[in-house]
Short mmCIF file of C-alpha atoms in Angstrom, two decimals:
data_model
loop_
_atom_site.label_atom_id
_atom_site.label_comp_id
_atom_site.label_asym_id
_atom_site.label_seq_id
_atom_site.Cartn_x
_atom_site.Cartn_y
_atom_site.Cartn_z
CA THR R 17 7.02 -15.54 -3.65
CA GLN R 18 4.34 -14.02 -1.56
CA LEU R 19 5.37 -13.61 2.42
CA LEU R 20 1.55 -13.20 2.79
CA GLU R 21 -0.85 -15.33 1.54
CA GLN R 22 -4.63 -14.16 1.47
CA SER R 23 -7.63 -16.12 0.76
CA PRO R 24 -9.89 -16.07 -1.02
CA GLN R 25 -8.38 -14.04 -3.75
CA PHE R 26 -12.04 -12.83 -5.04
CA LEU R 27 -15.42 -12.87 -3.35
CA SER R 28 -18.61 -11.60 -4.92
CA ILE R 29 -21.51 -11.84 -2.36
CA GLN R 30 -25.08 -10.37 -1.73
CA GLU R 31 -25.81 -7.40 0.39
CA GLY R 32 -26.39 -8.45 3.96
CA GLU R 33 -24.06 -11.43 3.75
CA ASN R 34 -21.33 -11.75 6.15
CA LEU R 35 -17.89 -12.89 4.96
CA THR R 36 -14.48 -13.48 6.06
CA VAL R 37 -10.87 -13.33 4.66
CA TYR R 38 -8.00 -14.51 5.63
CA CYS R 39 -4.37 -13.33 5.66
CA ASN R 40 -1.49 -16.36 6.64
CA SER R 41 2.15 -16.59 6.63
CA SER R 42 4.72 -19.15 7.95
CA SER R 43 6.56 -16.25 9.67
CA VAL R 44 5.91 -14.56 12.83
CA PHE R 45 4.74 -10.80 12.81
CA SER R 46 5.41 -7.88 14.87
CA SER R 47 2.49 -6.33 13.76
CA LEU R 48 -0.07 -6.42 10.64
CA GLN R 49 -1.81 -3.83 8.87
CA TRP R 50 -5.08 -4.27 6.91
CA TYR R 51 -5.65 -1.78 4.14
CA ARG R 52 -8.81 -0.96 1.78
CA GLN R 53 -8.01 -0.23 -1.52
CA GLU R 54 -10.75 1.30 -4.30
CA PRO R 55 -9.81 1.38 -7.94
CA GLY R 56 -7.44 4.18 -8.90
CA GLU R 57 -7.03 5.27 -5.37
CA GLY R 58 -4.35 4.56 -2.79
CA PRO R 59 -4.47 1.61 -0.19
CA VAL R 60 -6.32 3.28 3.03
CA LEU R 61 -5.11 2.00 6.46
CA LEU R 62 -8.12 0.26 8.44
CA VAL R 63 -6.21 -1.11 11.30
CA THR R 64 -2.86 -2.50 12.87
CA VAL R 65 -3.16 -5.44 15.11
CA VAL R 66 -0.01 -5.94 17.39
CA THR R 67 -0.72 -8.60 20.06
CA GLY R 68 -1.55 -11.96 19.57
CA GLY R 69 -5.04 -13.18 19.66
CA GLU R 70 -6.07 -9.46 19.63
CA VAL R 71 -9.48 -8.36 18.29
CA LYS R 72 -10.27 -5.01 17.00
CA LYS R 73 -13.36 -3.75 15.69
CA LEU R 74 -14.38 -1.24 13.31
CA LYS R 75 -18.03 -0.69 12.95
CA ARG R 76 -18.91 -3.83 11.01
CA LEU R 77 -15.64 -4.85 10.38
CA THR R 78 -13.90 -7.20 13.12
CA PHE R 79 -10.11 -7.83 12.99
CA GLN R 80 -8.25 -10.85 14.91
CA PHE R 81 -4.70 -11.51 15.10
CA GLY R 82 -3.85 -15.12 15.55
CA ASP R 83 -2.38 -16.37 18.92
CA ALA R 84 0.78 -17.17 17.31
CA ARG R 85 1.04 -14.05 15.45
CA LYS R 86 1.33 -15.56 12.19
CA ASP R 87 -2.15 -15.23 10.73
CA SER R 88 -5.36 -12.75 10.79
CA SER R 89 -8.47 -12.40 9.43
CA LEU R 90 -11.21 -9.70 8.67
CA HIS R 91 -14.90 -10.38 9.04
CA ILE R 92 -17.42 -8.21 7.79
CA THR R 93 -20.74 -8.22 9.09
CA ALA R 94 -23.87 -7.54 6.76
CA ALA R 95 -21.73 -6.28 4.00
CA GLN R 96 -22.84 -3.18 2.01
CA PRO R 97 -22.31 -2.27 -1.50
CA GLY R 98 -19.98 0.27 0.10
CA ASP R 99 -17.51 -2.44 1.14
CA THR R 100 -16.74 -3.36 -2.39
CA GLY R 101 -12.93 -3.03 -2.87
CA LEU R 102 -9.56 -4.63 -2.52
CA TYR R 103 -8.96 -5.75 0.74
CA LEU R 104 -4.93 -5.98 1.61
CA CYS R 105 -3.06 -7.30 4.58
CA ALA R 106 0.57 -5.86 4.95
CA ARG R 107 3.58 -6.22 7.36
CA ASN R 108 6.63 -4.23 7.77
CA THR R 109 9.57 -6.67 7.41
CA GLY R 110 11.45 -4.91 10.20
CA GLY R 111 13.12 -2.29 7.83
CA PHE R 112 11.62 0.48 5.99
CA LYS R 113 9.62 -1.64 3.69
CA THR R 114 6.47 -3.07 3.72
CA ILE R 115 5.13 -6.21 1.94
CA PHE R 116 1.58 -6.64 0.73
CA GLY R 117 -0.42 -9.64 0.37
CA ALA R 118 -1.88 -10.36 -2.98
CA GLY R 119 -5.44 -9.06 -1.76
CA THR R 120 -9.02 -10.22 -1.61
CA ARG R 121 -11.39 -8.39 -4.51
CA LEU R 122 -14.56 -8.03 -2.65
CA PHE R 123 -17.53 -7.42 -4.61
CA VAL R 124 -21.09 -6.45 -2.64
CA LYS R 125 -24.27 -6.77 -4.96
CA ALA R 126 -26.93 -4.53 -4.19
CA ALA H 29 -6.75 16.04 8.12
CA ALA H 30 -3.76 16.80 5.73
CA GLY H 31 -3.02 13.70 3.74
CA VAL H 32 -0.07 12.60 1.26
CA ILE H 33 -0.35 14.60 -1.93
CA GLN H 34 0.99 13.32 -5.22
CA SER H 35 1.45 14.95 -8.57
CA PRO H 36 0.65 14.68 -11.30
CA ARG H 37 -2.42 12.16 -11.14
CA HIS H 38 -2.22 11.01 -14.42
CA LEU H 39 0.80 11.23 -16.72
CA ILE H 40 1.30 9.64 -20.17
CA LYS H 41 4.49 9.33 -21.77
CA GLU H 42 5.92 7.60 -24.63
CA LYS H 43 8.79 4.96 -24.61
CA ARG H 44 12.25 5.94 -23.99
CA GLU H 45 11.07 9.34 -22.54
CA THR H 46 11.55 10.33 -18.83
CA ALA H 47 9.26 11.02 -16.08
CA THR H 48 9.17 12.65 -12.61
CA LEU H 49 6.63 11.92 -9.80
CA LYS H 50 6.41 14.06 -6.80
CA CYS H 51 5.39 13.24 -3.55
CA TYR H 52 4.33 15.46 -0.60
CA PRO H 53 4.13 13.59 2.93
CA ILE H 54 1.91 14.45 5.61
CA PRO H 55 3.37 17.55 7.68
CA ARG H 56 6.08 16.11 10.16
CA HIS H 57 6.31 12.77 8.48
CA ASP H 58 9.85 12.01 7.97
CA THR H 59 9.81 8.91 5.89
CA VAL H 60 8.38 8.29 2.39
CA TYR H 61 8.14 5.13 0.65
CA TRP H 62 7.23 4.62 -2.87
CA TYR H 63 5.22 1.62 -4.46
CA GLN H 64 4.38 0.55 -7.82
CA GLN H 65 1.13 -1.23 -8.39
CA GLY H 66 0.49 -3.01 -12.03
CA PRO H 67 -2.77 -4.05 -12.98
CA GLY H 68 -4.54 -6.41 -10.86
CA GLN H 69 -1.53 -6.67 -8.32
CA ASP H 70 -0.54 -5.62 -4.97
CA PRO H 71 1.72 -2.74 -4.21
CA GLN H 72 5.40 -3.62 -4.56
CA PHE H 73 8.06 -1.78 -2.49
CA LEU H 74 10.25 0.44 -4.55
CA ILE H 75 12.53 2.34 -1.91
CA SER H 76 12.02 4.48 1.05
CA PHE H 77 13.71 7.52 2.59
CA TYR H 78 14.07 8.74 6.12
CA GLU H 79 15.36 11.81 7.08
CA LYS H 80 16.59 12.59 3.50
CA MET H 81 18.86 9.42 3.37
CA GLN H 82 17.98 6.26 1.43
CA SER H 83 16.73 3.88 4.02
CA ASP H 84 15.68 0.91 1.99
CA LYS H 85 15.53 -0.70 -1.57
CA GLY H 86 13.20 -2.88 -3.24
CA SER H 87 12.49 -3.89 -6.81
CA ILE H 88 13.35 -0.56 -8.45
CA PRO H 89 14.98 -0.45 -11.59
CA ASP H 90 18.24 0.99 -12.24
CA ARG H 91 16.57 3.34 -14.66
CA PHE H 92 14.56 4.55 -11.73
CA SER H 93 16.17 7.10 -8.96
CA ALA H 94 14.63 8.89 -6.22
CA GLN H 95 15.67 11.36 -3.34
CA GLN H 96 13.84 13.32 -0.62
CA PHE H 97 14.52 16.86 -0.28
CA SER H 98 15.02 19.13 2.79
CA ASP H 99 11.25 19.81 3.05
CA TYR H 100 11.01 15.97 2.98
CA HIS H 101 9.15 15.91 -0.10
CA SER H 102 10.49 13.32 -2.54
CA GLU H 103 10.69 12.83 -6.47
CA LEU H 104 10.82 9.49 -8.22
CA ASN H 105 12.88 10.10 -11.47
CA MET H 106 11.94 7.49 -14.32
CA SER H 107 14.41 7.45 -17.30
CA SER H 108 14.38 5.44 -20.43
CA LEU H 109 10.31 4.39 -19.80
CA GLU H 110 9.17 1.13 -21.04
CA LEU H 111 5.73 -0.06 -21.67
CA GLY H 112 6.00 -2.35 -18.59
CA ASP H 113 6.63 0.75 -16.42
CA SER H 114 2.99 1.37 -17.02
CA ALA H 115 1.40 1.19 -13.41
CA LEU H 116 0.05 3.05 -10.54
CA TYR H 117 2.88 4.66 -8.61
CA PHE H 118 1.79 5.20 -4.74
CA CYS H 119 3.79 7.36 -2.19
CA ALA H 120 3.31 6.79 1.46
CA SER H 121 4.19 8.73 4.62
CA SER H 122 5.05 7.84 8.13
CA LEU H 123 6.52 9.08 11.29
CA ARG H 124 9.74 7.38 12.17
CA GLN H 125 8.33 6.30 15.40
CA GLY H 126 5.24 5.06 13.65
CA LEU H 127 7.25 2.71 11.40
CA ASP H 128 4.28 0.49 10.67
CA THR H 129 1.82 3.11 10.02
CA GLN H 130 1.98 4.39 6.56
CA TYR H 131 -0.36 6.62 5.08
CA PHE H 132 -0.70 6.18 0.98
CA GLY H 133 -1.30 9.12 -1.40
CA PRO H 134 -4.00 9.01 -4.15
CA GLY H 135 -1.18 7.73 -6.64
CA THR H 136 0.13 8.71 -9.99
CA ARG H 137 -1.25 6.72 -12.94
CA LEU H 138 1.59 6.48 -15.49
CA THR H 139 0.83 5.18 -18.93
CA VAL H 140 3.57 4.46 -21.30
CA LEU H 141 2.73 4.34 -25.11
#
């Protein structure tokens, strides 16, 4: 059972379009991480959100943590082919392990 | 900045053989995590070590074992390999104080024939 639900699972868009991907859970998070992974490479940490309602920006990427700390979203403005990859949300379970969502596979066409 | 180093990057083994994967964490990081990622799947946590002691255990088969050494590097030993063990194996490291911030290595792609 996935503790983190990500949607959509797959997204194919044209360069320049905007998009939002979501990460949801029935549990409250103390914090949540977003990673980006390219094929054959390790996940690269993009951001950690901690406070309910928090918004963080990373260039064209905007991350939001829900007020109740049960959900998060990643919005990409004016997507570029270089944004192509697998976007994973993840949370630490309170111990020494991290649980990942199934990911959103994004493909941006030039 | 130094990153997590994994070796080898690619490994091909036959069924029933053994394999050893190595992970060198970021300097001063004291916690190491191992993950397995099958094709089209998200990373699945296997096991972690903090200060050379096993700290948490996930879906690691009994055929696998791991340890962390005095220099904080870690090795994942895999025996009686099966076809289903073919996957990307990632190591991540963190500072105990930064428990949520794990930095991943580039992975080892294991292919079992």
